[in-house]
Short mmCIF file of C-alpha atoms and ligand atoms in Angstrom, two decimals:
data_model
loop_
_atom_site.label_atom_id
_atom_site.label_comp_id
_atom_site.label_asym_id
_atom_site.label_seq_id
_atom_site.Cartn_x
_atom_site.Cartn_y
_atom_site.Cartn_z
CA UNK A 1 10.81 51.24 7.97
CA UNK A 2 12.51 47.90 7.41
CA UNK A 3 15.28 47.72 9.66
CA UNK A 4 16.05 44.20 8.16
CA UNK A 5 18.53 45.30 5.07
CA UNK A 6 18.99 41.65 4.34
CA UNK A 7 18.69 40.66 0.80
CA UNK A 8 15.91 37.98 -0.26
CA UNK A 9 14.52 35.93 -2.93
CA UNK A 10 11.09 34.44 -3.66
CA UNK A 11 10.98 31.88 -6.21
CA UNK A 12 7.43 32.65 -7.47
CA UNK A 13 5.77 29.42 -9.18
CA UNK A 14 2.37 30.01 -10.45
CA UNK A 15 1.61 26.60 -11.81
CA UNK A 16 -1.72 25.69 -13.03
CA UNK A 17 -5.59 26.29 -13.40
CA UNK A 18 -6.31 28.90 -11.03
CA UNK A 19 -2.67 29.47 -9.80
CA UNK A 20 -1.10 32.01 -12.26
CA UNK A 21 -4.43 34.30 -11.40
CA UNK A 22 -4.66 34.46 -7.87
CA UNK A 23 -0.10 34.61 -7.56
CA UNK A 24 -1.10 37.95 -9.27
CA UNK A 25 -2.63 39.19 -6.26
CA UNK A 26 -0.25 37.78 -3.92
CA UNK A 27 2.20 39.43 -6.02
CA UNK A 28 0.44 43.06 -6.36
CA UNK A 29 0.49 42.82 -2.75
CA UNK A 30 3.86 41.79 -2.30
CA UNK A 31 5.12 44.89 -4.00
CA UNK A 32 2.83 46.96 -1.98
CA UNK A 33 4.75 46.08 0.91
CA UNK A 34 7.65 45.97 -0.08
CA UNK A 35 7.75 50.06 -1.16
CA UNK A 36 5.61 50.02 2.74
CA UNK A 37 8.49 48.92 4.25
CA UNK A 38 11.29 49.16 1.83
CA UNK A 39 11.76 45.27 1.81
CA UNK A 40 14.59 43.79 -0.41
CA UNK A 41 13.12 41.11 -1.83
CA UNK A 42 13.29 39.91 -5.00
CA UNK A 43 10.78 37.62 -7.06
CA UNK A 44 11.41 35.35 -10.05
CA UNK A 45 9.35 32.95 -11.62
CA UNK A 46 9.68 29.22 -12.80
CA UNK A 47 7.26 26.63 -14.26
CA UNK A 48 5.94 23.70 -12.41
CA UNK A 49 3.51 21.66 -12.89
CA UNK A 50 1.41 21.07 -16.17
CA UNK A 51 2.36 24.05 -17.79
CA UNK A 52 6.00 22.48 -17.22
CA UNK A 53 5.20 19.20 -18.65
CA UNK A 54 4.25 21.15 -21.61
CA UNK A 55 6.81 22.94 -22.41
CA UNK A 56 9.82 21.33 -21.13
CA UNK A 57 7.89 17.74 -21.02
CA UNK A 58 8.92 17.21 -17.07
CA UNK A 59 6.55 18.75 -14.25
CA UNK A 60 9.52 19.80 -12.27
CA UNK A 61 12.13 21.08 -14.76
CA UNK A 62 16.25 21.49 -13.71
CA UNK A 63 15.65 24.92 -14.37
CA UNK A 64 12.58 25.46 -11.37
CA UNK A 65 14.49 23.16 -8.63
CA UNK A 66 17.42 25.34 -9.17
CA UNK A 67 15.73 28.76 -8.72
CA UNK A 68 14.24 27.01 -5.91
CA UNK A 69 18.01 26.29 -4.21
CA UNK A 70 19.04 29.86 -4.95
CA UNK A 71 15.27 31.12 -3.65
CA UNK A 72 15.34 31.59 0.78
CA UNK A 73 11.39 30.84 -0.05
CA UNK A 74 9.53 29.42 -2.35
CA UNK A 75 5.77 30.51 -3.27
CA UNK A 76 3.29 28.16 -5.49
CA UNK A 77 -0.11 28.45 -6.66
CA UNK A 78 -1.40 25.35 -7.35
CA UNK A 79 -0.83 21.99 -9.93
CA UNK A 80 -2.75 19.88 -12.33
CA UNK A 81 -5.94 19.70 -14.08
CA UNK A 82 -7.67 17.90 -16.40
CA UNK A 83 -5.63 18.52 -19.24
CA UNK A 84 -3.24 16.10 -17.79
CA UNK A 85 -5.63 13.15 -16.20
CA UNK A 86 -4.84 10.85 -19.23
CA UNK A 87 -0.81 10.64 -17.74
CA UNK A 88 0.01 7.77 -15.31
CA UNK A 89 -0.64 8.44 -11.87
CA UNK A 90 3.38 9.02 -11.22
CA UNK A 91 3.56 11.33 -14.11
CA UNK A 92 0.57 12.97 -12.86
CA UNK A 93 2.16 16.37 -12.50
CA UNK A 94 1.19 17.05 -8.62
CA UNK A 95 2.58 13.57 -8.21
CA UNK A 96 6.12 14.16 -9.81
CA UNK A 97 6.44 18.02 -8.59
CA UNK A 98 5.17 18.15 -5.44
CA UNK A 99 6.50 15.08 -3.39
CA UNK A 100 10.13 15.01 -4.68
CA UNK A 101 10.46 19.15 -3.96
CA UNK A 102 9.16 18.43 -0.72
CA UNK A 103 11.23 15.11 -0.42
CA UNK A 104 14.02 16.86 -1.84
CA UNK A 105 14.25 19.97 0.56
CA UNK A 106 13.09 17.60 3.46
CA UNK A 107 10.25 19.95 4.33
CA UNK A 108 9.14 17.83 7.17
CA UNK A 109 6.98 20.45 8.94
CA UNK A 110 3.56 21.10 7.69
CA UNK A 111 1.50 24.02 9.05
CA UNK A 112 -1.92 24.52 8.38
CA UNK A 113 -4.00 27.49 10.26
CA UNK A 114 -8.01 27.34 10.00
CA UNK A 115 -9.01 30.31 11.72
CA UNK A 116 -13.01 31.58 11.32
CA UNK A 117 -13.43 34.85 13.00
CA UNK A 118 -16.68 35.49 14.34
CA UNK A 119 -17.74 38.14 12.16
CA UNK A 120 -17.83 34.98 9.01
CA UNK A 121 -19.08 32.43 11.35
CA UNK A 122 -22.31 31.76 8.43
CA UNK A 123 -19.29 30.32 6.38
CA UNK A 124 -18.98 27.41 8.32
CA UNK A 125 -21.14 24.28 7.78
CA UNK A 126 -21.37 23.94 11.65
CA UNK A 127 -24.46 25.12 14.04
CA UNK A 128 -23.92 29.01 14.53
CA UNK A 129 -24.51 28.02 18.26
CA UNK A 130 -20.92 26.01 17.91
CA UNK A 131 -18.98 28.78 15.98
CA UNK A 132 -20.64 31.55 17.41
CA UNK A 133 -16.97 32.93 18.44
CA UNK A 134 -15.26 31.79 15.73
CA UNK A 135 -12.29 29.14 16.35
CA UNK A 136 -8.49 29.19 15.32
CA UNK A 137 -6.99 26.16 15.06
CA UNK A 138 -3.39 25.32 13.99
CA UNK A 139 -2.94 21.73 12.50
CA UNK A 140 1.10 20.83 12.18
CA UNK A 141 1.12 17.80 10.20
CA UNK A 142 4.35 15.51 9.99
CA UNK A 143 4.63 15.55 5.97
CA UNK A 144 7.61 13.35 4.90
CA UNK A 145 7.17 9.84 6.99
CA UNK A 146 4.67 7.15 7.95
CA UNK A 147 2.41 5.09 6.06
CA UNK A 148 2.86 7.56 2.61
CA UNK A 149 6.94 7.25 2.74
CA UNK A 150 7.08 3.42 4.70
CA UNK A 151 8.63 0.47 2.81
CA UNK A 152 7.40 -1.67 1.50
CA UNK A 153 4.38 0.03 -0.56
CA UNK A 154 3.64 -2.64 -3.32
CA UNK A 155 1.61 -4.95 -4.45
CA UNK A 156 1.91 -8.93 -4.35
CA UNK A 157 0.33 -11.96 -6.11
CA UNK A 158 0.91 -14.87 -3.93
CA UNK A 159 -0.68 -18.79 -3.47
CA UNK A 160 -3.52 -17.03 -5.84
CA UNK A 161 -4.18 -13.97 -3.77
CA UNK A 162 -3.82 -10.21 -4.51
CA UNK A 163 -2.15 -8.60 -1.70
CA UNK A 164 -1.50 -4.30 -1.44
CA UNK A 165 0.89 -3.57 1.49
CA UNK A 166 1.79 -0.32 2.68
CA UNK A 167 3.96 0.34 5.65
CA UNK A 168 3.41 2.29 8.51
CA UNK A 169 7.12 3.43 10.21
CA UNK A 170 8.36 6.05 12.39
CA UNK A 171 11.19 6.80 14.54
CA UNK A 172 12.05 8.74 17.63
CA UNK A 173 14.01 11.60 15.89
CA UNK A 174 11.40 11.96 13.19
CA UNK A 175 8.49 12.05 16.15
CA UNK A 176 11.03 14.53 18.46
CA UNK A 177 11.28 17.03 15.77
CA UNK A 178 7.69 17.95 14.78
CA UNK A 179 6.81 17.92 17.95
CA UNK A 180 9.17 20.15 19.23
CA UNK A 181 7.61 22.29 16.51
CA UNK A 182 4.38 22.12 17.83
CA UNK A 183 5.16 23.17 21.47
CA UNK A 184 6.91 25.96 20.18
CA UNK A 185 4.26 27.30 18.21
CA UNK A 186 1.89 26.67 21.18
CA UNK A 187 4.38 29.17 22.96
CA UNK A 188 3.00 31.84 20.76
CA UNK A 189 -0.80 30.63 20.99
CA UNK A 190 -2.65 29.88 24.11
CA UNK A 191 -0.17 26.65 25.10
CA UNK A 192 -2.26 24.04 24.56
CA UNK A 193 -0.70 20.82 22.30
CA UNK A 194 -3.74 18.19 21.52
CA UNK A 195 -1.47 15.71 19.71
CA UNK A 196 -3.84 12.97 18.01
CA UNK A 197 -2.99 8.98 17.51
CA UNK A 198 -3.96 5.48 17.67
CA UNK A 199 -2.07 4.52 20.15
CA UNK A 200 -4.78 1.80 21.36
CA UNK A 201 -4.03 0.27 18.52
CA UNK A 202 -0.75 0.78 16.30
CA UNK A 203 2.99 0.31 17.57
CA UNK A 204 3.73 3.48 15.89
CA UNK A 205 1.51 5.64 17.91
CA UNK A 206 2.70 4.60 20.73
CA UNK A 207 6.17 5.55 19.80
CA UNK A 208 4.62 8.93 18.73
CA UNK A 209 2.83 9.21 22.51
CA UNK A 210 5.61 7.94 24.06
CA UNK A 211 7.89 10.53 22.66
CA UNK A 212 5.57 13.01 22.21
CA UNK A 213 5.29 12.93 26.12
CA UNK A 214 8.74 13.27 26.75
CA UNK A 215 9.51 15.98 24.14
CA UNK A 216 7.04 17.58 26.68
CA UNK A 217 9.10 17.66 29.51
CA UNK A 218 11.35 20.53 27.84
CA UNK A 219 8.00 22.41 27.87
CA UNK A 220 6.15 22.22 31.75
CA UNK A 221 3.79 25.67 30.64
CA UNK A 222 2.34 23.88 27.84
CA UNK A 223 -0.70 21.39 28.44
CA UNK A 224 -0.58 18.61 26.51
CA UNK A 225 -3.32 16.26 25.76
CA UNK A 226 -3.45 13.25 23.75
CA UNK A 227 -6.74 11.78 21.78
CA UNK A 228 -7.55 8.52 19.29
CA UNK A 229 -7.87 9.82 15.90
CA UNK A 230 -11.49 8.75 15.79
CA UNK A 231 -12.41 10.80 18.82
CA UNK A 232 -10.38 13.85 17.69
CA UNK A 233 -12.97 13.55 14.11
CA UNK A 234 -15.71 13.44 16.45
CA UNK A 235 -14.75 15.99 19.14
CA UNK A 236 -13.37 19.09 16.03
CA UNK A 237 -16.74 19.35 14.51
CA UNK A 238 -18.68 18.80 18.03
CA UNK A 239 -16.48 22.09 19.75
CA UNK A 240 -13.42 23.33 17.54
CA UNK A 241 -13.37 26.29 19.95
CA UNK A 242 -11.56 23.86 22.70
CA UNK A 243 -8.43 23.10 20.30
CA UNK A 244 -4.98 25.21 19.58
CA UNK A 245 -2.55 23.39 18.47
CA UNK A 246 -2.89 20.07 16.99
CA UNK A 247 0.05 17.36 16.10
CA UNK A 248 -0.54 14.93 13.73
CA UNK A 249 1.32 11.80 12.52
CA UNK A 250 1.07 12.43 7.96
CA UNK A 251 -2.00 10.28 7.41
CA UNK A 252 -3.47 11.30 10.18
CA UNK A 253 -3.02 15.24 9.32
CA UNK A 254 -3.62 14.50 5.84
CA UNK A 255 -7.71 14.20 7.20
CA UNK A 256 -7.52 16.19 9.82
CA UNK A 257 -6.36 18.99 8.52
CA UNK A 258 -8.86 19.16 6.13
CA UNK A 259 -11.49 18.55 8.39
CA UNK A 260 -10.83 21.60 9.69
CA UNK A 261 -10.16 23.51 6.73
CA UNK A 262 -13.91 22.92 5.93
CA UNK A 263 -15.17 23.83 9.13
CA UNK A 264 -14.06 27.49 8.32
CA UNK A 265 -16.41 27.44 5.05
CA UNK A 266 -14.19 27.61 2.25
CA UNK A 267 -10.90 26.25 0.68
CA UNK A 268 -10.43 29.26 -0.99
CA UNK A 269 -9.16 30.75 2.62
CA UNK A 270 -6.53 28.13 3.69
CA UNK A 271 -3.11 28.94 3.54
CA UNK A 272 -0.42 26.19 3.81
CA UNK A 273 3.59 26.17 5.18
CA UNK A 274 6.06 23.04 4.66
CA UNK A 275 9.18 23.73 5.85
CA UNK A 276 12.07 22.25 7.27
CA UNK A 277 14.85 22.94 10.02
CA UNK A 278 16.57 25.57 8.48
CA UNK A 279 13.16 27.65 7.79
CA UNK A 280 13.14 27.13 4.10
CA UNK A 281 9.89 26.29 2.81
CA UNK A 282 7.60 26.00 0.30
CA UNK A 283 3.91 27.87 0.96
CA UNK A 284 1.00 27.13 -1.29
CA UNK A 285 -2.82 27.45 -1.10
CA UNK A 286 -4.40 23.83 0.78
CA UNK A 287 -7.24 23.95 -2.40
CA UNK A 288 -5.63 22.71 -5.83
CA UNK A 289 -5.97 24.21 -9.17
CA UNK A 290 -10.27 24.63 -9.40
CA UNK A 291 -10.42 23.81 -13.30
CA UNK A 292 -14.12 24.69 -13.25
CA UNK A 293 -13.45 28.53 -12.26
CA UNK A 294 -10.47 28.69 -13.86
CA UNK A 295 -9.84 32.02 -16.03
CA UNK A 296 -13.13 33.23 -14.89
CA UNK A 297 -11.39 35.65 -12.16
CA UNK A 298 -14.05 33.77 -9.84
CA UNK A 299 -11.22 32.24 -7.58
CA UNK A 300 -10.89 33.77 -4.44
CA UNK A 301 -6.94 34.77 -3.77
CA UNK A 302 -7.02 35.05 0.24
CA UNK A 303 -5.42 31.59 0.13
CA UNK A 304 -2.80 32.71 -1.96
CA UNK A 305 -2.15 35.74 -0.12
CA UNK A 306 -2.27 34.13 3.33
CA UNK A 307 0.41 31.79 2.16
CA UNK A 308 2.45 34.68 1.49
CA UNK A 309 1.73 36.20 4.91
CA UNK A 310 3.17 32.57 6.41
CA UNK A 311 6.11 32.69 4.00
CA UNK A 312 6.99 36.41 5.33
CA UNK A 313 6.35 34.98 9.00
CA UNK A 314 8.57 31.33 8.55
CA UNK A 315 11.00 32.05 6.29
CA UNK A 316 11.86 35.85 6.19
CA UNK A 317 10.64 36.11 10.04
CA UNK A 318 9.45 39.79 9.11
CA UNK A 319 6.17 38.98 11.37
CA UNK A 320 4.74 42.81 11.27
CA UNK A 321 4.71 42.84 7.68
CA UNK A 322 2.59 38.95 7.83
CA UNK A 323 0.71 40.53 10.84
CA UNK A 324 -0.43 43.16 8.38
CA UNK A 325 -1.36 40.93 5.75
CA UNK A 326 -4.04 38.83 8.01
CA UNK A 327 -5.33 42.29 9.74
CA UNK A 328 -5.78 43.51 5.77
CA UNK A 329 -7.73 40.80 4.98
CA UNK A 330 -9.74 40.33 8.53
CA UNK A 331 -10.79 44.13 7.44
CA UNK A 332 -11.57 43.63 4.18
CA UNK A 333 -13.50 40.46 4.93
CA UNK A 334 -15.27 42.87 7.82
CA UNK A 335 -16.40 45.57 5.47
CA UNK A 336 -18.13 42.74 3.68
CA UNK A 337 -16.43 42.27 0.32
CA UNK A 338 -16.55 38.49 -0.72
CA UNK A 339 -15.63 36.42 -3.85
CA UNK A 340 -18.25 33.68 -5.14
CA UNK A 341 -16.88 31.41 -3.07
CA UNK A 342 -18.27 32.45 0.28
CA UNK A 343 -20.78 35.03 -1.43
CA UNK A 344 -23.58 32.42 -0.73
CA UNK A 345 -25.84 34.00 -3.85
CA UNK A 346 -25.70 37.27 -2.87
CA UNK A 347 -23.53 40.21 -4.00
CA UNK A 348 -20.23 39.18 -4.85
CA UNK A 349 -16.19 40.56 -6.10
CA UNK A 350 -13.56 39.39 -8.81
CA UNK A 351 -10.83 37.69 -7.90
CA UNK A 352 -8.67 41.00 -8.82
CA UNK A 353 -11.08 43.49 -6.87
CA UNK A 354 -10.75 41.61 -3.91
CA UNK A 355 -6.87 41.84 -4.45
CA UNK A 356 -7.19 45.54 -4.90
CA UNK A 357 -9.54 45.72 -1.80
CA UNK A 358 -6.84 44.04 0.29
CA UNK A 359 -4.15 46.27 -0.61
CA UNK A 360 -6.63 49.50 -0.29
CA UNK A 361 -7.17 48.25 3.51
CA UNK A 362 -2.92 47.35 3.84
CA UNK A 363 -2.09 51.25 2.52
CA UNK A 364 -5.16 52.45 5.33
CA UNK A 365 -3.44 50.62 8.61
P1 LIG B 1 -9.82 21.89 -5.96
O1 LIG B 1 -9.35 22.31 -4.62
O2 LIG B 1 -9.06 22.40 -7.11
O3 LIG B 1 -11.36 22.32 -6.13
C1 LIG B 1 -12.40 21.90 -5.26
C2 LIG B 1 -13.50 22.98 -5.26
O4 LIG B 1 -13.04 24.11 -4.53
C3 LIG B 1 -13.85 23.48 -6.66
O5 LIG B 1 -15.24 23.71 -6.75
C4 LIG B 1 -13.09 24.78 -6.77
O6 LIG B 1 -13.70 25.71 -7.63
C5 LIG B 1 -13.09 25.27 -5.32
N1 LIG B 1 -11.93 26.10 -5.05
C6 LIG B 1 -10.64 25.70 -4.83
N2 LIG B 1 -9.84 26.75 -4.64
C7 LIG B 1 -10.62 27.84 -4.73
C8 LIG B 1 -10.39 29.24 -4.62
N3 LIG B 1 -9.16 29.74 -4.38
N4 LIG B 1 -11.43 30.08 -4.77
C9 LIG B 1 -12.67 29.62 -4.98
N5 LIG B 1 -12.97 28.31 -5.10
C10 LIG B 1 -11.96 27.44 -4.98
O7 LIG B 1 -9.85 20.29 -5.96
P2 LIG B 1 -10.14 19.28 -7.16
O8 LIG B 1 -11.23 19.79 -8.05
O9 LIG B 1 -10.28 17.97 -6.52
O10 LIG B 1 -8.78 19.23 -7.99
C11 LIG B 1 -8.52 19.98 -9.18
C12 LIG B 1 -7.09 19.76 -9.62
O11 LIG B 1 -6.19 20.29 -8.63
C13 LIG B 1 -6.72 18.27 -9.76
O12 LIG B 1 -5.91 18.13 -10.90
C14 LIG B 1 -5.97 17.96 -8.49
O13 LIG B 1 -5.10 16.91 -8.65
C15 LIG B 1 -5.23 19.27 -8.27
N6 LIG B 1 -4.83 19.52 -6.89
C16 LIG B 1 -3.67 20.20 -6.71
C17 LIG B 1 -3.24 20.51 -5.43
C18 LIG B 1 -1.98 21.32 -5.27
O14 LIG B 1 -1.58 22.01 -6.19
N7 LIG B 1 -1.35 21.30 -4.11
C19 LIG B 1 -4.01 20.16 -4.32
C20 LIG B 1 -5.22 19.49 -4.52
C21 LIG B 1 -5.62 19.18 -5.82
#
């Protein structure tokens, strides 16, 4: 039983391509849980995206932001598609959704897990001799500064020259408080904090080192190590295993976290957090909107509903109920159901069986 008789709401926003059908599952399983534990949680749902540009001709309508304020968590699927190339890149509707609701709530932190268990280890595009026991790996990416927020970011025509300029800045407080993040989280791993720059050769990173290191004092049980960004590409596919937590300036996470998205075989598996001081955040599959498998109940919803599991974990802090999500899934994965995705040409489930399976394995724990 839920002793937690607080009151919440999700704002649910499906978005596009393959987003309304894998929220589905996240949402069947939701409301599994919640009559599990007897959760109070309530869900309502609000265009973004495309399907937002369509009908109220903005990607990120009044309406959505403000069932977003009134939400404690917010839940997407994923934005864009085709349908909506032709628009200029800053009407583009992952463009003008996406960076001003995470701009807007100041959702500086950005978590992203790739775990491969050992059991799935022919997912990965490594050597089975590298991955033989699996890897779990926790990126945390500073999302709202550096070289994708710095001023100036423009372009200028000058003595008959075309110059671009973007601007790489960071302070102190901005470096202090994701790293603080990632030292906590290492808390609950195996304390290890490999925090990755270019410190050889930007000012910035060595700001980031330099205050990365003394954020460390506060934290004498966790080891941290630092590493060039170059190396860290180099040394993540060459032995994942020997990495925990990993800090990243945004550019810089932008690529690694990806890197080692891949590593565990398939995008349709990677959850995402963003969330800022107060715990409110927005949680969202890494992959985008997949317009080729798109109404073909091909996608594969674990990334969906691990993104749920993080928003039960970071925002509503209920961490059995997320702990039972991931063992659900780890099961179901186990007894060998997969969706196209990671089928490899054999035998393979819909998008809503694997749902179904999930929940079968959530009411059996
Ligand atoms: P994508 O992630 O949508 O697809 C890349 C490949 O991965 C495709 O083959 C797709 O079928 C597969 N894939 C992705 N998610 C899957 C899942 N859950 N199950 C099975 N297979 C899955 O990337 P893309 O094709 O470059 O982009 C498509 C659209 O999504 C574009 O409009 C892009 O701008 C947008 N996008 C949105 C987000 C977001 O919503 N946060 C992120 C990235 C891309």
């Amino acid at each position: 039983m839920n002793k937690n008789k607080k009151k919440y709401k999700i704002a649910i926003l499906p978005g596009d391509g393959i987003g309304p059908e894998v929220m589905k599952e996240a949402c069947k399983i939701l409301k599994v849980l919640k009559k599990k534990f007897n959760l109070k949680i309530k869900t309502k749902k609000y265009d973004i995206g495309g399907i937002a540009i369509d009908k109220y001709g903005c990607a990120l309508p009044k309406k959505t932001l403000k069932g977003c304020k009134k939400s404690d968590a917010i839940l997407l699927g994923s934005i864009g598609g085709p349908k909506w190339d032709y628009l200029p890149s800053k009407n583009r509707p992952e463009i003008s959704s996406l960076l001003p609701l995470r701009k807007y709530f100041n959702f500086f932190i950005n978590l992203r897990p790739s775990i491969l268990i050992p059991e799935l280890n022919n997912l990965s595009p490594l050597k089975k001799k590298i991955v033989k026991n699996g890897f779990n790996i926790l990126c945390i990416r500073e999302l709202i500064g550096g070289i994708y927020f710095g001023k100036p970011s423009k372009e200028i025509k000058k003595n008959n020259k075309h110059y671009a300029i973007d601007t790489t800045i960071y302070n102190t407080y901005e470096i202090k408080r994701i790293a603080k993040i990632a030292f906590e989280e290492a808390k609950n791993r195996n304390y290890k904090v490999t925090s990755i720059d270019k410190s050889n050769v930007l000012k910035t990173s060595k700001l980031w080192r330099k205050t990365v290191i003394k954020v460390s004092k506060k934290y004498p049980k966790i080891k941290l190590s630092h590493i060039y960004f170059d190396n860290a590409v180099m040394q993540i596919i060459k032995n994942p295993k020997k990495f925990d937590v990993i800090l990243c300036p945004n550019l810089i996470g932008d690529v690694i976290s990806d890197e080692c998205g891949i590593l565990t075989g398939s995008i349709g598996m990677l959850p995402s957090a963003s969330f800022n001081e107060n715990g409110f955040g927005l949680y969202e599959p890494a992959g985008g909107s997949a317009p080729d498998i798109q109404g073909k109940n091909l996608a594969n919803p674990i990334a969906q509903i691990l993104s749920l599991s993080m928003l039960l974990k970071y925002s509503l802090k209920m961490n059995k109920v997320s702990n039972l999500i991931n063992s659900a899934i780890k099961k179901t994965l186990i007894k060998g159901f997969r969706t196209y995705d990671i089928s490899y040409g054999k035998k393979f489930i819909t998008t809503k069986q694997m749902g179904n399976e999930i929940i079968k394995s959530i009411i059996q724990d």
